[in-house]
Amino acid sequence: MSYDIIVIGSGPGGYVAAIRAAQLGKKVAIVEKAELGGICLNWGCIPTKALLKSAQVFKYLNHAEDFGINLPSDISFEFGNVVSRSRGVADRMSKGVQFLMKKNKIEVIQGEAKILSGKKVKVTAADGSVSELSSENIIIATGARSRELPALPQDGKKVIGYRGALAMEKQPKSMIVVGSGAIGVEFAHFYNTLGTEVTIVEFLPRIVNVEDEDISKQLQLSLKKSGIKILTNSEVTGVDTSGDLVKATIKTAKGEEIIEAEVVLSAVGVVPNTENIGLEEVGIATERGKIVINDFCETSVKGYYAIGDVVKGADLAHLASAQGILCVEHIAGEKVEPIDYGNIPGCTYCSPEIASVGLTEAQAKEAGYEVKVGKFPFSANGKAVANGAADGFVKVVFDAKYGEWLGCHMIGDGVTEMIAEAVVARKLETTAHEIMKSVHAHPTMAEAIMEAVEDAYGHAIHI
């Protein structure tokens, strides 16, 4: 069986690459060992958002009186139904990918793939049967999995990863979340909102450490206000799962303490799925477990490409999709520009949400820029106050010399829908003057972007 392009992995990098290749007239096969859509659609981005929506609705109902609405005081939920809805959403999206494969005449081959020299792929099906495929171009999009720490081995019951957190049979009364990146704080928010007693343990000095420091401080205040206990500069050095409760030994700045909980969620990041897929045999270069690629996602061996979580950079679904399109268009001979990795937005869907793009204030200063910084609080934004979502702010960072928009950082209700303005503006090399003179609709939360820019240049009206 011979193809123009074989894609290994059907996550948001792989299936998008396959579709774009088919649109360009290529004969395409995609190899997937599990569900179409990969981790993102089935066990990551999509089902977590479904859980978070249920938590948001529950939170709204419990605060209905704040909006002048009287509801019974005994509002409850069925945890199993919440999880079931989430799984249903994931299943629907996976079936959507199945439809797109058929629509674009992409051959889907179920099985575990291993690349071979000579641009070949060996596929081992679930029944043990083996087939060999050949192609002029092979795209590796095998994604990543939950990272396991030596001191925190996952047993799938009392110590779990993100997959376990998505499909628990019953809601735990208490939970320790190890790690405060996007996965950690999203699950901490979800379970805390439904009534689980949650403790976050973070090794670094602050939570969501990749974000601007002001964002981290605001989120920590918000999470603590909601009842979540947060231990920074702390490390889980061991767990005892022999009893009814897990006993986690935690090394803190003040000394060692033991915390008990029904379950421990390990949310310390992911590791790329690059083992046992034939990289060494083919001679493809790797660095710290990730595949080395050039500006067009080609590996060190001609004809073999890699995208998504298996290559260097942020582990983000939208970045994987962009890489998939880029490398396929490059293969097809299209004129393409390398991806600007400095303009990839990041979003975290806890409450309040976080969205950011570009340099933080500290990074801009470290890079030698003289900066102008502006902030606008949602407490001064009419739409945010009317929505009952006045927590948070928009922060912008500009180069004082030339007016380049270096970074935009937001925390608040719905900011993940707002960040696109900053991404597009930065792509178009828009200046602060152009943002200030672009009339923003009123009342909208997006006005806060314009007002933050105005604040950076001393033109703020509403603060």
CSV table of C-alpha atoms in Angstrom, one decimal, residues 3-458:
chain,number,residue,atom,x,y,z
A,3,TYR,CA,0.6,6.8,-0.4
A,4,ASP,CA,1.8,10.3,-1.0
A,5,ILE,CA,1.6,11.1,2.7
A,6,ILE,CA,1.2,8.9,5.8
A,7,VAL,CA,0.3,10.5,9.1
A,8,ILE,CA,1.0,8.7,12.3
A,9,GLY,CA,-1.4,9.9,15.0
A,10,SER,CA,-4.8,11.5,14.6
A,11,GLY,CA,-4.8,14.2,17.2
A,12,PRO,CA,-5.3,17.9,16.3
A,13,GLY,CA,-1.9,17.9,14.6
A,14,GLY,CA,-2.3,14.6,12.7
A,15,TYR,CA,-5.9,14.8,11.5
A,16,VAL,CA,-5.6,18.4,10.4
A,17,ALA,CA,-2.4,17.6,8.5
A,18,ALA,CA,-4.2,14.7,6.8
A,19,ILE,CA,-7.2,16.8,5.8
A,20,ARG,CA,-5.0,19.6,4.4
A,21,ALA,CA,-3.0,17.1,2.4
A,22,ALA,CA,-6.2,15.6,0.9
A,23,GLN,CA,-7.3,19.1,0.0
A,24,LEU,CA,-4.1,19.5,-1.9
A,25,GLY,CA,-4.8,16.4,-3.9
A,26,LYS,CA,-2.6,14.0,-2.0
A,27,LYS,CA,-3.3,10.3,-1.4
A,28,VAL,CA,-3.3,10.1,2.4
A,29,ALA,CA,-3.4,7.5,5.1
A,30,ILE,CA,-3.6,8.1,8.8
A,31,VAL,CA,-2.5,5.5,11.4
A,32,GLU,CA,-4.1,5.6,14.8
A,33,LYS,CA,-3.9,3.0,17.6
A,34,ALA,CA,-6.8,4.4,19.7
A,35,GLU,CA,-9.7,6.8,19.1
A,36,LEU,CA,-9.6,9.3,16.2
A,37,GLY,CA,-9.0,12.8,17.5
A,38,GLY,CA,-6.2,11.7,19.8
A,39,ILE,CA,-5.8,12.8,23.4
A,40,CYS,CA,-7.1,16.3,22.8
A,41,LEU,CA,-10.5,15.4,21.6
A,42,ASN,CA,-10.9,12.2,23.7
A,43,TRP,CA,-9.0,12.8,26.9
A,44,GLY,CA,-7.8,16.4,27.0
A,45,CYS,CA,-8.9,19.7,25.7
A,46,ILE,CA,-12.5,18.9,24.8
A,47,PRO,CA,-13.8,16.7,27.7
A,48,THR,CA,-12.2,18.9,30.3
A,49,LYS,CA,-14.0,21.9,28.9
A,50,ALA,CA,-17.3,19.9,29.2
A,51,LEU,CA,-16.6,19.2,32.8
A,52,LEU,CA,-15.7,22.9,33.4
A,53,LYS,CA,-18.9,24.0,31.8
A,54,SER,CA,-20.9,21.8,34.2
A,55,ALA,CA,-19.0,23.4,37.1
A,56,GLN,CA,-19.7,26.8,35.8
A,57,VAL,CA,-23.5,26.1,35.5
A,58,PHE,CA,-23.5,24.7,39.1
A,59,LYS,CA,-21.7,27.8,40.3
A,60,TYR,CA,-24.1,30.1,38.6
A,61,LEU,CA,-27.1,28.3,40.1
A,62,ASN,CA,-25.6,28.6,43.6
A,63,HIS,CA,-25.2,32.3,43.1
A,64,ALA,CA,-28.5,32.9,41.5
A,65,GLU,CA,-29.5,35.3,44.2
A,66,ASP,CA,-26.7,37.6,43.1
A,67,PHE,CA,-28.7,38.1,39.9
A,68,GLY,CA,-32.0,38.6,41.6
A,69,ILE,CA,-33.2,35.0,41.0
A,70,ASN,CA,-34.6,32.8,43.8
A,71,LEU,CA,-33.9,29.1,43.5
A,72,PRO,CA,-34.2,26.2,46.0
A,73,SER,CA,-31.3,26.1,48.5
A,74,ASP,CA,-30.7,22.3,48.0
A,75,ILE,CA,-29.4,22.5,44.4
A,76,SER,CA,-27.5,19.3,43.7
A,77,PHE,CA,-25.8,17.4,40.9
A,78,GLU,CA,-25.2,13.8,39.8
A,79,PHE,CA,-21.4,13.4,39.5
A,80,GLY,CA,-21.8,10.4,37.2
A,81,ASN,CA,-24.0,12.4,34.8
A,82,VAL,CA,-21.5,15.2,34.7
A,83,VAL,CA,-18.8,12.8,33.7
A,84,SER,CA,-21.1,11.0,31.3
A,85,ARG,CA,-21.9,14.3,29.5
A,86,SER,CA,-18.2,15.0,29.2
A,87,ARG,CA,-17.6,11.6,27.7
A,88,GLY,CA,-20.5,12.1,25.3
A,89,VAL,CA,-19.1,15.4,24.1
A,90,ALA,CA,-15.7,13.7,23.5
A,91,ASP,CA,-17.4,10.9,21.6
A,92,ARG,CA,-19.3,13.3,19.4
A,93,MET,CA,-16.1,15.2,18.5
A,94,SER,CA,-14.3,11.9,17.7
A,95,LYS,CA,-17.2,10.9,15.4
A,96,GLY,CA,-16.8,14.3,13.7
A,97,VAL,CA,-13.2,13.4,12.9
A,98,GLN,CA,-14.4,10.1,11.5
A,99,PHE,CA,-16.8,12.0,9.2
A,100,LEU,CA,-14.0,14.3,8.0
A,101,MET,CA,-11.8,11.4,7.2
A,102,LYS,CA,-14.5,9.9,5.0
A,103,LYS,CA,-15.4,13.2,3.5
A,104,ASN,CA,-11.8,13.8,2.4
A,105,LYS,CA,-11.2,10.2,1.3
A,106,ILE,CA,-8.5,9.6,3.8
A,107,GLU,CA,-7.7,6.0,4.6
A,108,VAL,CA,-7.8,5.3,8.3
A,109,ILE,CA,-5.6,2.4,9.4
A,110,GLN,CA,-6.1,1.2,13.0
A,111,GLY,CA,-3.0,-0.1,14.7
A,112,GLU,CA,0.4,0.8,16.3
A,113,ALA,CA,2.9,2.3,13.9
A,114,LYS,CA,6.6,2.0,13.7
A,115,ILE,CA,8.6,3.9,11.1
A,116,LEU,CA,11.1,2.1,9.0
A,117,SER,CA,14.0,3.2,6.7
A,118,GLY,CA,13.1,3.8,3.1
A,119,LYS,CA,10.0,5.8,4.0
A,120,LYS,CA,8.0,2.8,5.2
A,121,VAL,CA,5.7,2.3,8.1
A,122,LYS,CA,5.0,-1.0,9.8
A,123,VAL,CA,1.5,-1.2,11.4
A,124,THR,CA,0.6,-3.8,14.0
A,125,ALA,CA,-3.2,-4.2,14.4
A,126,ALA,CA,-4.9,-5.1,17.7
A,127,ASP,CA,-5.2,-8.8,16.5
A,128,GLY,CA,-1.4,-9.0,16.0
A,129,SER,CA,-1.5,-8.9,12.2
A,130,VAL,CA,1.2,-6.8,10.6
A,131,SER,CA,1.1,-4.7,7.4
A,132,GLU,CA,3.6,-2.5,5.7
A,133,LEU,CA,2.9,0.9,4.1
A,134,SER,CA,5.1,3.1,2.0
A,135,SER,CA,5.0,6.8,1.2
A,136,GLU,CA,7.1,9.6,-0.1
A,137,ASN,CA,6.4,11.6,3.1
A,138,ILE,CA,5.8,10.5,6.7
A,139,ILE,CA,4.5,12.8,9.4
A,140,ILE,CA,5.0,11.8,13.0
A,141,ALA,CA,2.2,13.1,15.2
A,142,THR,CA,2.2,10.7,18.1
A,143,GLY,CA,1.5,13.2,20.8
A,144,ALA,CA,2.3,12.9,24.5
A,145,ARG,CA,1.2,11.2,27.7
A,146,SER,CA,1.0,12.1,31.4
A,147,ARG,CA,4.4,12.4,33.1
A,148,GLU,CA,5.1,10.2,36.0
A,149,LEU,CA,7.4,11.2,38.9
A,150,PRO,CA,9.4,8.5,40.7
A,151,ALA,CA,8.0,9.6,44.0
A,152,LEU,CA,4.5,9.6,42.6
A,153,PRO,CA,3.8,6.4,40.7
A,154,GLN,CA,0.3,6.3,39.3
A,155,ASP,CA,-1.9,3.3,40.2
A,156,GLY,CA,-5.0,4.6,38.4
A,157,LYS,CA,-7.0,4.5,41.6
A,158,LYS,CA,-5.5,6.5,44.4
A,159,VAL,CA,-2.8,8.2,42.4
A,160,ILE,CA,-4.1,9.2,39.0
A,161,GLY,CA,-3.2,11.2,35.9
A,162,TYR,CA,-5.4,13.5,33.8
A,163,ARG,CA,-7.2,10.5,32.2
A,164,GLY,CA,-8.2,9.2,35.6
A,165,ALA,CA,-9.4,12.6,36.6
A,166,LEU,CA,-11.7,12.8,33.6
A,167,ALA,CA,-13.5,9.5,34.2
A,168,MET,CA,-13.8,9.0,38.0
A,169,GLU,CA,-16.7,6.8,39.1
A,170,LYS,CA,-17.5,8.9,42.1
A,171,GLN,CA,-16.5,12.4,43.3
A,172,PRO,CA,-13.7,12.3,45.9
A,173,LYS,CA,-14.2,14.2,49.1
A,174,SER,CA,-10.6,15.4,49.1
A,175,MET,CA,-7.9,15.7,46.4
A,176,ILE,CA,-4.2,16.7,46.3
A,177,VAL,CA,-3.3,18.2,42.9
A,178,VAL,CA,0.5,18.0,42.3
A,179,GLY,CA,1.5,20.7,39.7
A,180,SER,CA,-0.2,24.0,39.0
A,181,GLY,CA,0.1,24.2,35.2
A,182,ALA,CA,-3.0,24.4,33.0
A,183,ILE,CA,-4.0,20.8,33.7
A,184,GLY,CA,-3.5,21.1,37.5
A,185,VAL,CA,-5.4,24.4,38.0
A,186,GLU,CA,-8.3,23.4,35.7
A,187,PHE,CA,-9.0,20.2,37.6
A,188,ALA,CA,-8.4,21.9,40.9
A,189,HIS,CA,-11.1,24.5,40.0
A,190,PHE,CA,-13.5,21.8,38.7
A,191,TYR,CA,-13.4,19.5,41.7
A,192,ASN,CA,-13.4,22.4,44.2
A,193,THR,CA,-16.4,24.0,42.6
A,194,LEU,CA,-18.3,20.7,43.0
A,195,GLY,CA,-17.3,20.5,46.7
A,196,THR,CA,-14.1,18.5,46.8
A,197,GLU,CA,-11.5,19.7,49.3
A,198,VAL,CA,-8.5,20.5,47.1
A,199,THR,CA,-4.9,21.2,47.9
A,200,ILE,CA,-2.5,22.3,45.2
A,201,VAL,CA,1.2,21.4,45.6
A,202,GLU,CA,3.6,23.4,43.4
A,203,PHE,CA,7.4,22.9,43.4
A,204,LEU,CA,8.1,26.4,42.0
A,205,PRO,CA,7.7,29.7,43.9
A,206,ARG,CA,4.4,30.5,42.1
A,207,ILE,CA,1.5,28.8,40.4
A,208,VAL,CA,1.0,28.9,36.6
A,209,ASN,CA,4.7,29.8,36.4
A,210,VAL,CA,4.8,30.3,32.7
A,211,GLU,CA,2.4,33.3,33.0
A,212,ASP,CA,3.2,36.9,33.8
A,213,GLU,CA,3.8,37.3,37.6
A,214,ASP,CA,0.8,39.6,38.0
A,215,ILE,CA,-1.4,36.9,36.5
A,216,SER,CA,0.0,34.3,38.8
A,217,LYS,CA,-0.7,36.4,41.9
A,218,GLN,CA,-4.2,37.2,40.8
A,219,LEU,CA,-5.0,33.5,40.1
A,220,GLN,CA,-3.6,32.5,43.5
A,221,LEU,CA,-5.8,35.0,45.2
A,222,SER,CA,-8.9,33.9,43.3
A,223,LEU,CA,-8.3,30.2,44.0
A,224,LYS,CA,-7.6,30.7,47.7
A,225,LYS,CA,-10.8,32.8,47.9
A,226,SER,CA,-12.7,29.8,46.4
A,227,GLY,CA,-11.3,27.6,49.2
A,228,ILE,CA,-8.4,25.9,47.5
A,229,LYS,CA,-5.3,25.4,49.7
A,230,ILE,CA,-2.1,26.2,47.8
A,231,LEU,CA,1.5,25.2,48.8
A,232,THR,CA,4.2,26.7,46.7
A,233,ASN,CA,8.0,25.9,47.0
A,234,SER,CA,6.8,22.5,48.0
A,235,GLU,CA,7.4,18.9,46.7
A,236,VAL,CA,5.7,15.6,47.2
A,237,THR,CA,8.5,13.2,48.3
A,238,GLY,CA,6.4,10.1,48.7
A,239,VAL,CA,2.9,8.6,49.0
A,240,ASP,CA,1.5,5.9,51.1
A,241,THR,CA,-1.6,4.3,49.5
A,242,SER,CA,-2.0,1.4,51.9
A,243,GLY,CA,-4.9,2.9,53.9
A,244,ASP,CA,-8.3,4.2,53.0
A,245,LEU,CA,-6.7,7.6,52.4
A,246,VAL,CA,-3.5,8.5,50.6
A,247,LYS,CA,-0.9,9.9,52.8
A,248,ALA,CA,1.3,12.3,50.9
A,249,THR,CA,4.6,13.4,52.4
A,250,ILE,CA,5.3,17.0,51.4
A,251,LYS,CA,8.5,18.9,51.8
A,252,THR,CA,7.7,22.6,52.2
A,253,ALA,CA,9.8,25.7,53.0
A,254,LYS,CA,8.7,25.3,56.6
A,255,GLY,CA,9.5,21.7,56.9
A,256,GLU,CA,7.9,18.3,56.2
A,257,GLU,CA,4.2,17.7,56.6
A,258,ILE,CA,1.8,14.8,55.7
A,259,ILE,CA,-1.5,15.6,54.0
A,260,GLU,CA,-4.2,13.0,53.6
A,261,ALA,CA,-6.7,12.8,50.8
A,262,GLU,CA,-8.9,10.3,48.9
A,263,VAL,CA,-7.0,10.8,45.7
A,264,VAL,CA,-3.8,12.4,44.4
A,265,LEU,CA,-3.8,13.9,40.9
A,266,SER,CA,-0.4,14.0,39.3
A,267,ALA,CA,-0.5,17.0,36.9
A,268,VAL,CA,3.2,17.6,36.4
A,269,GLY,CA,3.1,17.9,32.6
A,270,VAL,CA,3.5,15.4,29.8
A,271,VAL,CA,6.2,13.4,28.0
A,272,PRO,CA,6.4,12.9,24.2
A,273,ASN,CA,5.5,9.5,22.7
A,274,THR,CA,8.8,9.1,20.9
A,275,GLU,CA,9.9,5.7,22.3
A,276,ASN,CA,9.6,2.5,20.3
A,277,ILE,CA,8.4,4.2,17.1
A,278,GLY,CA,11.6,3.6,15.1
A,279,LEU,CA,13.4,6.9,15.5
A,280,GLU,CA,16.7,5.3,16.3
A,281,GLU,CA,16.6,2.8,13.5
A,282,VAL,CA,15.8,5.4,10.9
A,283,GLY,CA,18.4,7.8,12.4
A,284,ILE,CA,16.1,10.7,13.3
A,285,ALA,CA,17.8,13.1,15.7
A,286,THR,CA,16.2,13.8,19.0
A,287,GLU,CA,17.0,16.2,21.9
A,288,ARG,CA,15.8,15.5,25.4
A,289,GLY,CA,13.2,13.1,24.1
A,290,LYS,CA,11.8,15.4,21.5
A,291,ILE,CA,12.3,15.2,17.7
A,292,VAL,CA,14.5,17.9,16.2
A,293,ILE,CA,12.9,19.7,13.2
A,294,ASN,CA,13.7,22.6,10.9
A,295,ASP,CA,11.4,25.6,10.2
A,296,PHE,CA,9.2,23.4,8.0
A,297,CYS,CA,8.8,20.5,10.5
A,298,GLU,CA,11.2,18.2,8.6
A,299,THR,CA,13.4,15.9,10.7
A,300,SER,CA,17.1,15.2,10.2
A,301,VAL,CA,16.1,12.5,7.7
A,302,LYS,CA,14.6,13.7,4.5
A,303,GLY,CA,11.0,12.8,3.9
A,304,TYR,CA,10.2,12.3,7.6
A,305,TYR,CA,8.4,15.1,9.4
A,306,ALA,CA,7.2,15.6,13.0
A,307,ILE,CA,4.6,17.9,14.6
A,308,GLY,CA,2.9,18.6,17.9
A,309,ASP,CA,3.9,17.4,21.3
A,310,VAL,CA,6.8,15.3,20.0
A,311,VAL,CA,8.8,18.4,18.9
A,312,LYS,CA,10.3,21.3,20.8
A,313,GLY,CA,7.9,24.0,21.9
A,314,ALA,CA,4.6,24.4,23.8
A,315,ASP,CA,2.4,21.4,24.0
A,316,LEU,CA,-0.7,23.1,22.5
A,317,ALA,CA,-3.3,21.7,20.1
A,318,HIS,CA,-3.6,24.8,18.0
A,319,LEU,CA,0.2,24.8,17.5
A,320,ALA,CA,0.1,21.2,16.4
A,321,SER,CA,-2.6,22.0,13.9
A,322,ALA,CA,-0.6,25.0,12.5
A,323,GLN,CA,2.5,22.8,12.2
A,324,GLY,CA,0.5,20.1,10.4
A,325,ILE,CA,-0.8,22.6,7.8
A,326,LEU,CA,2.7,24.2,7.4
A,327,CYS,CA,4.5,20.9,6.8
A,328,VAL,CA,1.9,19.6,4.4
A,329,GLU,CA,1.9,22.8,2.4
A,330,HIS,CA,5.7,22.7,2.3
A,331,ILE,CA,5.6,19.1,1.0
A,332,ALA,CA,3.1,20.2,-1.7
A,333,GLY,CA,5.4,22.9,-2.9
A,334,GLU,CA,3.3,25.8,-1.6
A,335,LYS,CA,5.1,29.0,-0.6
A,336,VAL,CA,4.9,29.0,3.2
A,337,GLU,CA,6.3,31.1,6.0
A,338,PRO,CA,7.8,29.5,9.2
A,339,ILE,CA,5.6,29.7,12.2
A,340,ASP,CA,6.2,32.6,14.6
A,341,TYR,CA,6.5,30.7,17.8
A,342,GLY,CA,6.6,34.0,19.8
A,343,ASN,CA,3.0,34.7,18.7
A,344,ILE,CA,1.3,31.5,19.8
A,345,PRO,CA,-1.5,32.1,22.4
A,346,GLY,CA,-1.8,30.1,25.6
A,347,CYS,CA,-5.1,29.6,27.4
A,348,THR,CA,-6.0,28.1,30.8
A,349,TYR,CA,-9.7,27.4,31.5
A,350,CYS,CA,-9.9,27.6,35.2
A,351,SER,CA,-12.0,30.3,36.9
A,352,PRO,CA,-11.0,33.1,36.3
A,353,GLU,CA,-9.6,32.1,32.9
A,354,ILE,CA,-6.1,33.0,31.7
A,355,ALA,CA,-5.0,33.9,28.2
A,356,SER,CA,-1.7,35.3,27.1
A,357,VAL,CA,0.6,35.8,24.1
A,358,GLY,CA,4.1,37.2,23.7
A,359,LEU,CA,6.6,38.3,26.3
A,360,THR,CA,5.8,38.8,29.9
A,361,GLU,CA,6.9,42.1,31.5
A,362,ALA,CA,9.9,40.3,33.1
A,363,GLN,CA,10.9,38.6,29.8
A,364,ALA,CA,10.7,41.8,27.9
A,365,LYS,CA,13.0,43.6,30.4
A,366,GLU,CA,15.4,40.6,30.4
A,367,ALA,CA,15.5,40.9,26.6
A,368,GLY,CA,16.7,44.5,26.9
A,369,TYR,CA,13.5,46.3,26.1
A,370,GLU,CA,12.5,49.6,27.7
A,371,VAL,CA,8.8,48.9,28.3
A,372,LYS,CA,5.5,50.7,28.6
A,373,VAL,CA,3.1,48.6,30.7
A,374,GLY,CA,-0.7,49.2,30.9
A,375,LYS,CA,-3.3,47.5,33.0
A,376,PHE,CA,-7.1,47.7,33.1
A,377,PRO,CA,-9.2,46.0,35.8
A,378,PHE,CA,-12.5,44.3,34.9
A,379,SER,CA,-13.9,45.9,38.0
A,380,ALA,CA,-14.0,49.1,35.9
A,381,ASN,CA,-15.5,47.4,32.9
A,382,GLY,CA,-19.3,47.8,32.6
A,383,LYS,CA,-19.9,44.4,30.9
A,384,ALA,CA,-17.8,42.5,33.4
A,385,VAL,CA,-19.6,44.1,36.4
A,386,ALA,CA,-23.0,43.4,34.8
A,387,ASN,CA,-22.0,39.8,34.2
A,388,GLY,CA,-21.0,39.4,37.9
A,389,ALA,CA,-17.4,38.7,36.7
A,390,ALA,CA,-15.4,41.7,37.9
A,391,ASP,CA,-12.3,39.8,39.0
A,392,GLY,CA,-9.2,40.1,36.9
A,393,PHE,CA,-7.6,42.5,34.4
A,394,VAL,CA,-5.9,42.9,31.1
A,395,LYS,CA,-2.1,43.7,31.0
A,396,VAL,CA,-0.2,44.9,28.0
A,397,VAL,CA,3.5,45.3,27.4
A,398,PHE,CA,4.9,47.6,24.7
A,399,ASP,CA,8.4,48.5,23.5
A,400,ALA,CA,8.7,52.1,24.5
A,401,LYS,CA,11.1,53.0,21.6
A,402,TYR,CA,9.2,51.7,18.6
A,403,GLY,CA,5.7,50.9,20.0
A,404,GLU,CA,5.9,47.1,19.2
A,405,TRP,CA,3.3,45.1,21.1
A,406,LEU,CA,5.5,42.7,23.0
A,407,GLY,CA,2.9,40.9,25.1
A,408,CYS,CA,-0.7,40.7,26.3
A,409,HIS,CA,-1.8,38.9,29.4
A,410,MET,CA,-5.4,38.5,30.7
A,411,ILE,CA,-7.1,36.9,33.6
A,412,GLY,CA,-10.9,37.0,33.9
A,413,ASP,CA,-14.2,35.6,32.7
A,414,GLY,CA,-14.1,34.7,29.0
A,415,VAL,CA,-10.6,36.0,28.3
A,416,THR,CA,-9.7,32.9,26.2
A,417,GLU,CA,-12.2,34.3,23.6
A,418,MET,CA,-10.5,37.7,23.7
A,419,ILE,CA,-6.9,36.9,23.2
A,420,ALA,CA,-7.3,36.5,19.4
A,421,GLU,CA,-7.3,40.3,19.1
A,422,ALA,CA,-3.8,40.6,20.4
A,423,VAL,CA,-2.6,37.6,18.3
A,424,VAL,CA,-3.9,39.1,15.1
A,425,ALA,CA,-2.7,42.6,16.0
A,426,ARG,CA,0.8,41.4,16.7
A,427,LYS,CA,0.8,39.4,13.5
A,428,LEU,CA,-0.1,42.6,11.6
A,429,GLU,CA,2.6,44.6,13.6
A,430,THR,CA,-0.1,46.9,14.9
A,431,THR,CA,1.0,49.8,17.1
A,432,ALA,CA,-0.6,51.0,20.3
A,433,HIS,CA,-1.9,54.1,18.4
A,434,GLU,CA,-3.9,51.8,16.1
A,435,ILE,CA,-5.4,49.8,18.9
A,436,MET,CA,-6.4,53.0,20.7
A,437,LYS,CA,-8.0,54.4,17.6
A,438,SER,CA,-9.9,51.2,16.7
A,439,VAL,CA,-13.4,51.8,18.2
A,440,HIS,CA,-14.3,48.8,20.4
A,441,ALA,CA,-18.0,48.0,20.9
A,442,HIS,CA,-19.6,49.1,24.2
A,443,PRO,CA,-20.4,47.4,26.5
A,444,THR,CA,-17.9,44.5,25.9
A,445,MET,CA,-15.2,43.0,28.0
A,446,ALA,CA,-12.9,43.4,25.0
A,447,GLU,CA,-12.9,47.2,25.7
A,448,ALA,CA,-10.5,46.3,28.5
A,449,ILE,CA,-7.8,45.6,25.9
A,450,MET,CA,-8.1,49.1,24.4
A,451,GLU,CA,-8.2,50.7,27.8
A,452,ALA,CA,-5.1,48.8,29.0
A,453,VAL,CA,-3.3,50.1,25.9
A,454,GLU,CA,-4.5,53.6,26.7
A,455,ASP,CA,-3.2,53.2,30.3
A,456,ALA,CA,0.2,52.2,28.9
A,457,TYR,CA,0.4,55.5,27.1
A,458,GLY,CA,-1.2,57.7,29.8
